[in-house]
PDB file of C-alpha atoms in Angstrom:
ATOM      1  CA  MET A   1      75.359 235.476-213.947  1.00 56.00           C
ATOM      2  CA  LYS A   2      73.922 232.163-212.647  1.00 65.00           C
ATOM      3  CA  PHE A   3      75.279 230.784-209.313  1.00 66.00           C
ATOM      4  CA  LEU A   4      74.949 227.193-207.872  1.00 64.00           C
ATOM      5  CA  SER A   5      72.994 226.530-204.839  1.00 68.00           C
ATOM      6  CA  ALA A   6      74.807 225.341-201.906  1.00 66.00           C
ATOM      7  CA  LYS A   7      72.782 222.226-202.172  1.00 72.00           C
ATOM      8  CA  LYS A   8      74.095 221.641-205.722  1.00 67.00           C
ATOM      9  CA  VAL A   9      77.650 222.381-204.867  1.00 58.00           C
ATOM     10  CA  ARG A  10      77.547 219.951-202.066  1.00 68.00           C
ATOM     11  CA  SER A  11      75.998 217.237-204.382  1.00 67.00           C
ATOM     12  CA  LEU A  12      78.963 217.898-206.713  1.00 62.00           C
ATOM     13  CA  LEU A  13      81.692 217.868-204.175  1.00 61.00           C
ATOM     14  CA  LYS A  14      80.606 214.767-202.397  1.00 64.00           C
ATOM     15  CA  PRO A  15      82.166 212.214-204.745  1.00 65.00           C
ATOM     16  CA  LEU A  16      85.183 214.407-205.055  1.00 59.00           C
ATOM     17  CA  ALA A  17      85.753 214.305-201.396  1.00 57.00           C
ATOM     18  CA  GLY A  18      85.624 210.608-201.104  1.00 59.00           C
ATOM     19  CA  VAL A  19      88.246 210.382-203.975  1.00 56.00           C
ATOM     20  CA  ALA A  20      90.394 213.028-202.095  1.00 55.00           C
ATOM     21  CA  VAL A  21      90.330 211.127-198.987  1.00 52.00           C
ATOM     22  CA  VAL A  22      91.152 207.718-200.467  1.00 51.00           C
ATOM     23  CA  SER A  23      93.955 209.221-202.703  1.00 52.00           C
ATOM     24  CA  ALA A  24      95.456 210.871-199.506  1.00 50.00           C
ATOM     25  CA  MET A  25      95.568 207.657-197.591  1.00 50.00           C
ATOM     26  CA  VAL A  26      96.847 205.518-200.505  1.00 46.00           C
ATOM     27  CA  PHE A  27      99.779 208.110-201.452  1.00 48.00           C
ATOM     28  CA  SER A  28     100.834 209.313-197.955  1.00 46.00           C
ATOM     29  CA  SER A  29     101.467 205.870-196.824  1.00 42.00           C
ATOM     30  CA  PRO A  30     104.697 204.556-198.189  1.00 43.00           C
ATOM     31  CA  THR A  31     104.002 201.083-196.871  1.00 38.00           C
ATOM     32  CA  THR A  32     100.903 200.828-199.075  1.00 38.00           C
ATOM     33  CA  PHE A  33     103.031 199.646-202.088  1.00 40.00           C
ATOM     34  CA  ALA A  34     106.380 199.014-200.291  1.00 44.00           C
ATOM     35  CA  HIS A  35     107.778 195.260-200.805  1.00 50.00           C
ATOM     36  CA  HIS A  36     108.430 193.173-197.852  1.00 58.00           C
ATOM     37  CA  ALA A  37     111.630 193.869-195.989  1.00 75.00           C
ATOM     38  CA  PHE A  38     114.313 191.207-195.132  1.00 82.00           C
ATOM     39  CA  SER A  39     113.454 191.617-191.699  1.00 80.00           C
ATOM     40  CA  ALA A  40     109.837 190.712-192.207  1.00 83.00           C
ATOM     41  CA  GLU A  41     110.622 186.939-193.276  1.00 87.00           C
ATOM     42  CA  PHE A  42     114.311 186.213-192.306  1.00 92.00           C
ATOM     43  CA  ASP A  43     116.252 186.258-189.037  1.00 92.00           C
ATOM     44  CA  ALA A  44     119.747 188.146-189.200  1.00 91.00           C
ATOM     45  CA  ASN A  45     120.589 186.552-185.972  1.00 93.00           C
ATOM     46  CA  GLN A  46     120.256 182.969-187.584  1.00 94.00           C
ATOM     47  CA  PRO A  47     123.206 182.754-190.292  1.00 94.00           C
ATOM     48  CA  ILE A  48     123.018 179.578-192.164  1.00 95.00           C
ATOM     49  CA  GLU A  49     125.392 177.730-194.496  1.00 97.00           C
ATOM     50  CA  LEU A  50     124.295 174.835-196.493  1.00 97.00           C
ATOM     51  CA  THR A  51     125.672 172.640-199.258  1.00 98.00           C
ATOM     52  CA  GLY A  52     123.486 170.474-201.518  1.00 98.00           C
ATOM     53  CA  VAL A  53     122.391 169.666-205.086  1.00 98.00           C
ATOM     54  CA  VAL A  54     120.267 171.948-207.281  1.00 98.00           C
ATOM     55  CA  THR A  55     116.559 170.605-207.837  1.00 98.00           C
ATOM     56  CA  LYS A  56     115.127 173.968-209.341  1.00 97.00           C
ATOM     57  CA  LEU A  57     115.828 177.498-210.025  1.00 96.00           C
ATOM     58  CA  GLU A  58     113.150 180.055-210.564  1.00 96.00           C
ATOM     59  CA  LEU A  59     114.251 183.132-211.949  1.00 94.00           C
ATOM     60  CA  VAL A  60     111.054 185.284-211.389  1.00 92.00           C
ATOM     61  CA  ASN A  61     110.403 188.788-210.392  1.00 91.00           C
ATOM     62  CA  PRO A  62     110.495 190.095-207.809  1.00 88.00           C
ATOM     63  CA  HIS A  63     112.508 187.486-206.176  1.00 90.00           C
ATOM     64  CA  SER A  64     114.212 184.421-207.654  1.00 94.00           C
ATOM     65  CA  TRP A  65     114.258 181.202-205.641  1.00 96.00           C
ATOM     66  CA  LEU A  66     116.695 178.132-205.700  1.00 97.00           C
ATOM     67  CA  TYR A  67     115.538 174.799-204.279  1.00 98.00           C
ATOM     68  CA  PHE A  68     118.119 172.338-203.517  1.00 98.00           C
ATOM     69  CA  ASP A  69     118.469 168.987-201.582  1.00 98.00           C
ATOM     70  CA  VAL A  70     120.621 168.938-198.349  1.00 98.00           C
ATOM     71  CA  LYS A  71     121.663 165.781-196.695  1.00 96.00           C
ATOM     72  CA  GLN A  72     121.051 166.189-193.143  1.00 93.00           C
ATOM     73  CA  ALA A  73     123.145 164.844-190.067  1.00 93.00           C
ATOM     74  CA  ASP A  74     120.943 161.765-189.695  1.00 96.00           C
ATOM     75  CA  GLY A  75     121.434 160.808-193.429  1.00 95.00           C
ATOM     76  CA  LYS A  76     118.083 162.178-194.548  1.00 97.00           C
ATOM     77  CA  VAL A  77     117.613 164.513-197.571  1.00 97.00           C
ATOM     78  CA  ALA A  78     115.620 167.867-196.916  1.00 97.00           C
ATOM     79  CA  ASN A  79     114.774 170.356-199.713  1.00 98.00           C
ATOM     80  CA  TRP A  80     115.360 173.838-198.850  1.00 98.00           C
ATOM     81  CA  GLY A  81     114.373 176.986-200.750  1.00 97.00           C
ATOM     82  CA  PHE A  82     116.321 180.244-200.713  1.00 97.00           C
ATOM     83  CA  GLU A  83     115.207 183.603-201.938  1.00 95.00           C
ATOM     84  CA  PHE A  84     117.793 185.233-204.390  1.00 94.00           C
ATOM     85  CA  GLY A  85     117.737 188.917-205.917  1.00 92.00           C
ATOM     86  CA  ALA A  86     115.765 189.751-208.953  1.00 93.00           C
ATOM     87  CA  PRO A  87     116.713 188.043-212.185  1.00 95.00           C
ATOM     88  CA  PHE A  88     118.056 191.218-213.903  1.00 94.00           C
ATOM     89  CA  SER A  89     120.285 191.732-210.875  1.00 93.00           C
ATOM     90  CA  LEU A  90     121.621 188.413-211.050  1.00 95.00           C
ATOM     91  CA  LYS A  91     122.397 188.218-214.522  1.00 95.00           C
ATOM     92  CA  GLN A  92     124.264 191.534-214.002  1.00 94.00           C
ATOM     93  CA  LYS A  93     126.418 189.578-211.547  1.00 93.00           C
ATOM     94  CA  GLY A  94     126.955 186.724-214.065  1.00 93.00           C
ATOM     95  CA  LEU A  95     124.368 184.310-212.393  1.00 93.00           C
ATOM     96  CA  THR A  96     122.115 182.745-214.994  1.00 93.00           C
ATOM     97  CA  LYS A  97     119.876 179.621-215.401  1.00 93.00           C
ATOM     98  CA  ALA A  98     123.167 177.937-217.029  1.00 94.00           C
ATOM     99  CA  SER A  99     125.210 178.641-213.876  1.00 93.00           C
ATOM    100  CA  LEU A 100     122.995 176.463-211.818  1.00 95.00           C
ATOM    101  CA  PRO A 101     121.345 173.689-213.814  1.00 96.00           C
ATOM    102  CA  VAL A 102     119.590 170.985-211.930  1.00 97.00           C
ATOM    103  CA  GLY A 103     122.223 168.532-210.496  1.00 97.00           C
ATOM    104  CA  THR A 104     124.698 171.144-209.642  1.00 96.00           C
ATOM    105  CA  GLN A 105     126.435 171.167-206.119  1.00 97.00           C
ATOM    106  CA  VAL A 106     126.124 174.544-204.633  1.00 98.00           C
ATOM    107  CA  THR A 107     126.858 175.929-201.133  1.00 98.00           C
ATOM    108  CA  LEU A 108     124.731 178.965-199.999  1.00 97.00           C
ATOM    109  CA  LYS A 109     125.379 181.338-197.266  1.00 96.00           C
ATOM    110  CA  GLY A 110     122.562 183.434-195.950  1.00 95.00           C
ATOM    111  CA  PHE A 111     120.251 183.471-193.198  1.00 95.00           C
ATOM    112  CA  ARG A 112     117.313 181.300-191.957  1.00 96.00           C
ATOM    113  CA  ALA A 113     113.664 182.062-192.233  1.00 95.00           C
ATOM    114  CA  LYS A 114     111.870 183.261-188.889  1.00 94.00           C
ATOM    115  CA  ASN A 115     109.317 180.499-189.344  1.00 93.00           C
ATOM    116  CA  GLY A 116     111.917 177.986-188.770  1.00 90.00           C
ATOM    117  CA  LEU A 117     111.025 176.048-191.799  1.00 95.00           C
ATOM    118  CA  ASN A 118     113.311 174.821-194.784  1.00 96.00           C
ATOM    119  CA  PHE A 119     113.633 178.532-196.159  1.00 96.00           C
ATOM    120  CA  GLY A 120     116.266 180.980-196.274  1.00 95.00           C
ATOM    121  CA  TYR A 121     117.549 184.148-197.820  1.00 95.00           C
ATOM    122  CA  ALA A 122     121.042 183.589-199.799  1.00 95.00           C
ATOM    123  CA  VAL A 123     123.797 186.063-199.476  1.00 94.00           C
ATOM    124  CA  THR A 124     126.109 184.134-201.508  1.00 95.00           C
ATOM    125  CA  ALA A 125     126.152 180.967-203.662  1.00 96.00           C
ATOM    126  CA  THR A 126     129.463 179.064-204.279  1.00 97.00           C
ATOM    127  CA  LEU A 127     129.761 176.599-207.047  1.00 96.00           C
ATOM    128  CA  ALA A 128     131.927 173.500-206.898  1.00 94.00           C
ATOM    129  CA  ASP A 129     134.315 175.045-209.356  1.00 95.00           C
ATOM    130  CA  GLY A 130     135.075 177.904-206.776  1.00 95.00           C
ATOM    131  CA  ARG A 131     133.000 180.692-208.429  1.00 95.00           C
ATOM    132  CA  VAL A 132     130.899 182.992-205.850  1.00 95.00           C
ATOM    133  CA  PHE A 133     127.984 184.798-206.812  1.00 94.00           C
ATOM    134  CA  THR A 134     126.324 187.504-204.545  1.00 92.00           C
ATOM    135  CA  THR A 135     122.618 186.442-204.651  1.00 92.00           C
ATOM    136  CA  GLY A 136     120.815 188.915-202.368  1.00 84.00           C
ATOM    137  CA  GLY A 137     119.126 191.876-203.292  1.00 76.00           C
ATOM    138  CA  ALA A 138     117.328 193.105-200.073  1.00 80.00           C
ATOM    139  CA  PRO A 139     118.391 196.807-199.137  1.00 80.00           C
ATOM    140  CA  ASP A 140     117.876 196.050-195.368  1.00 79.00           C
ATOM    141  CA  ALA A 141     119.635 192.585-195.264  1.00 82.00           C
ATOM    142  CA  PRO A 142     122.916 192.365-193.492  1.00 82.00           C
ATOM    143  CA  ALA A 143     126.093 193.029-195.232  1.00 61.00           C
ATOM    144  CA  ASN A 144     127.198 190.376-197.833  1.00 42.00           C
ATOM    145  CA  GLN A 145     129.335 187.715-196.387  1.00 40.00           C
ATOM    146  CA  GLN A 146     131.500 187.621-199.501  1.00 39.00           C
ATOM    147  CA  LYS A 147     131.868 189.617-202.815  1.00 41.00           C
ATOM    148  CA  SER A 148     130.838 187.857-206.357  1.00 39.00           C
ATOM    149  CA  SER A 149     134.016 186.454-207.916  1.00 43.00           C
ATOM    150  CA  ALA A 150     132.176 185.189-210.909  1.00 45.00           C
ATOM    151  CA  PRO A 151     132.784 186.880-214.277  1.00 43.00           C
ATOM    152  CA  LYS A 152     130.001 189.052-215.696  1.00 43.00           C
ATOM    153  CA  SER A 153     128.423 187.731-218.763  1.00 42.00           C
TER     154      SER A 153
END
C-alpha cells in the first residue's frame, strides 16, 4: 500500500481549505444575498400622501417604480418616484401597465425616502375612478394603509 507524505497531503488540502473558508463565510451570512430592507431606504415615521399625474411606470424586478408629476404648494411641479412591489405581485392584485398609463391621475400613500429627495415607498395607489391597489411588497414595511379594492385580472 502506498501512502502520501504529509507534505503532499498539505499541498492537496491547501486549495480545498480556501474554498471551504470562503464557502462558509458566504453561506453562513444571510445578508450576503439578502435584498435591502424597507427600513434601509424609507422612513416609517414619515408617512406621505401625494396626488399627481403619471409620467412613467417601470414594471421591473425586483421592484417596480412609478414616476409622477406633483403640483407643489408654490405652484411648481416636482417629479416623484415611488417604489412598488414586484411586477408579478402587482399583476396578481390587478395592477398592470394598462391601469396606470402616462397621464393618469393617481394618489399614492406611503413613506418618504430617508434621504429627503423626491422618492418614496408606495403602500397604496388610488385612481380617479376610486380603484385602490395595494402596491408595496416589502415584508418589513409598516402595515398596509388600505386594502386593494381593484378587481383581479
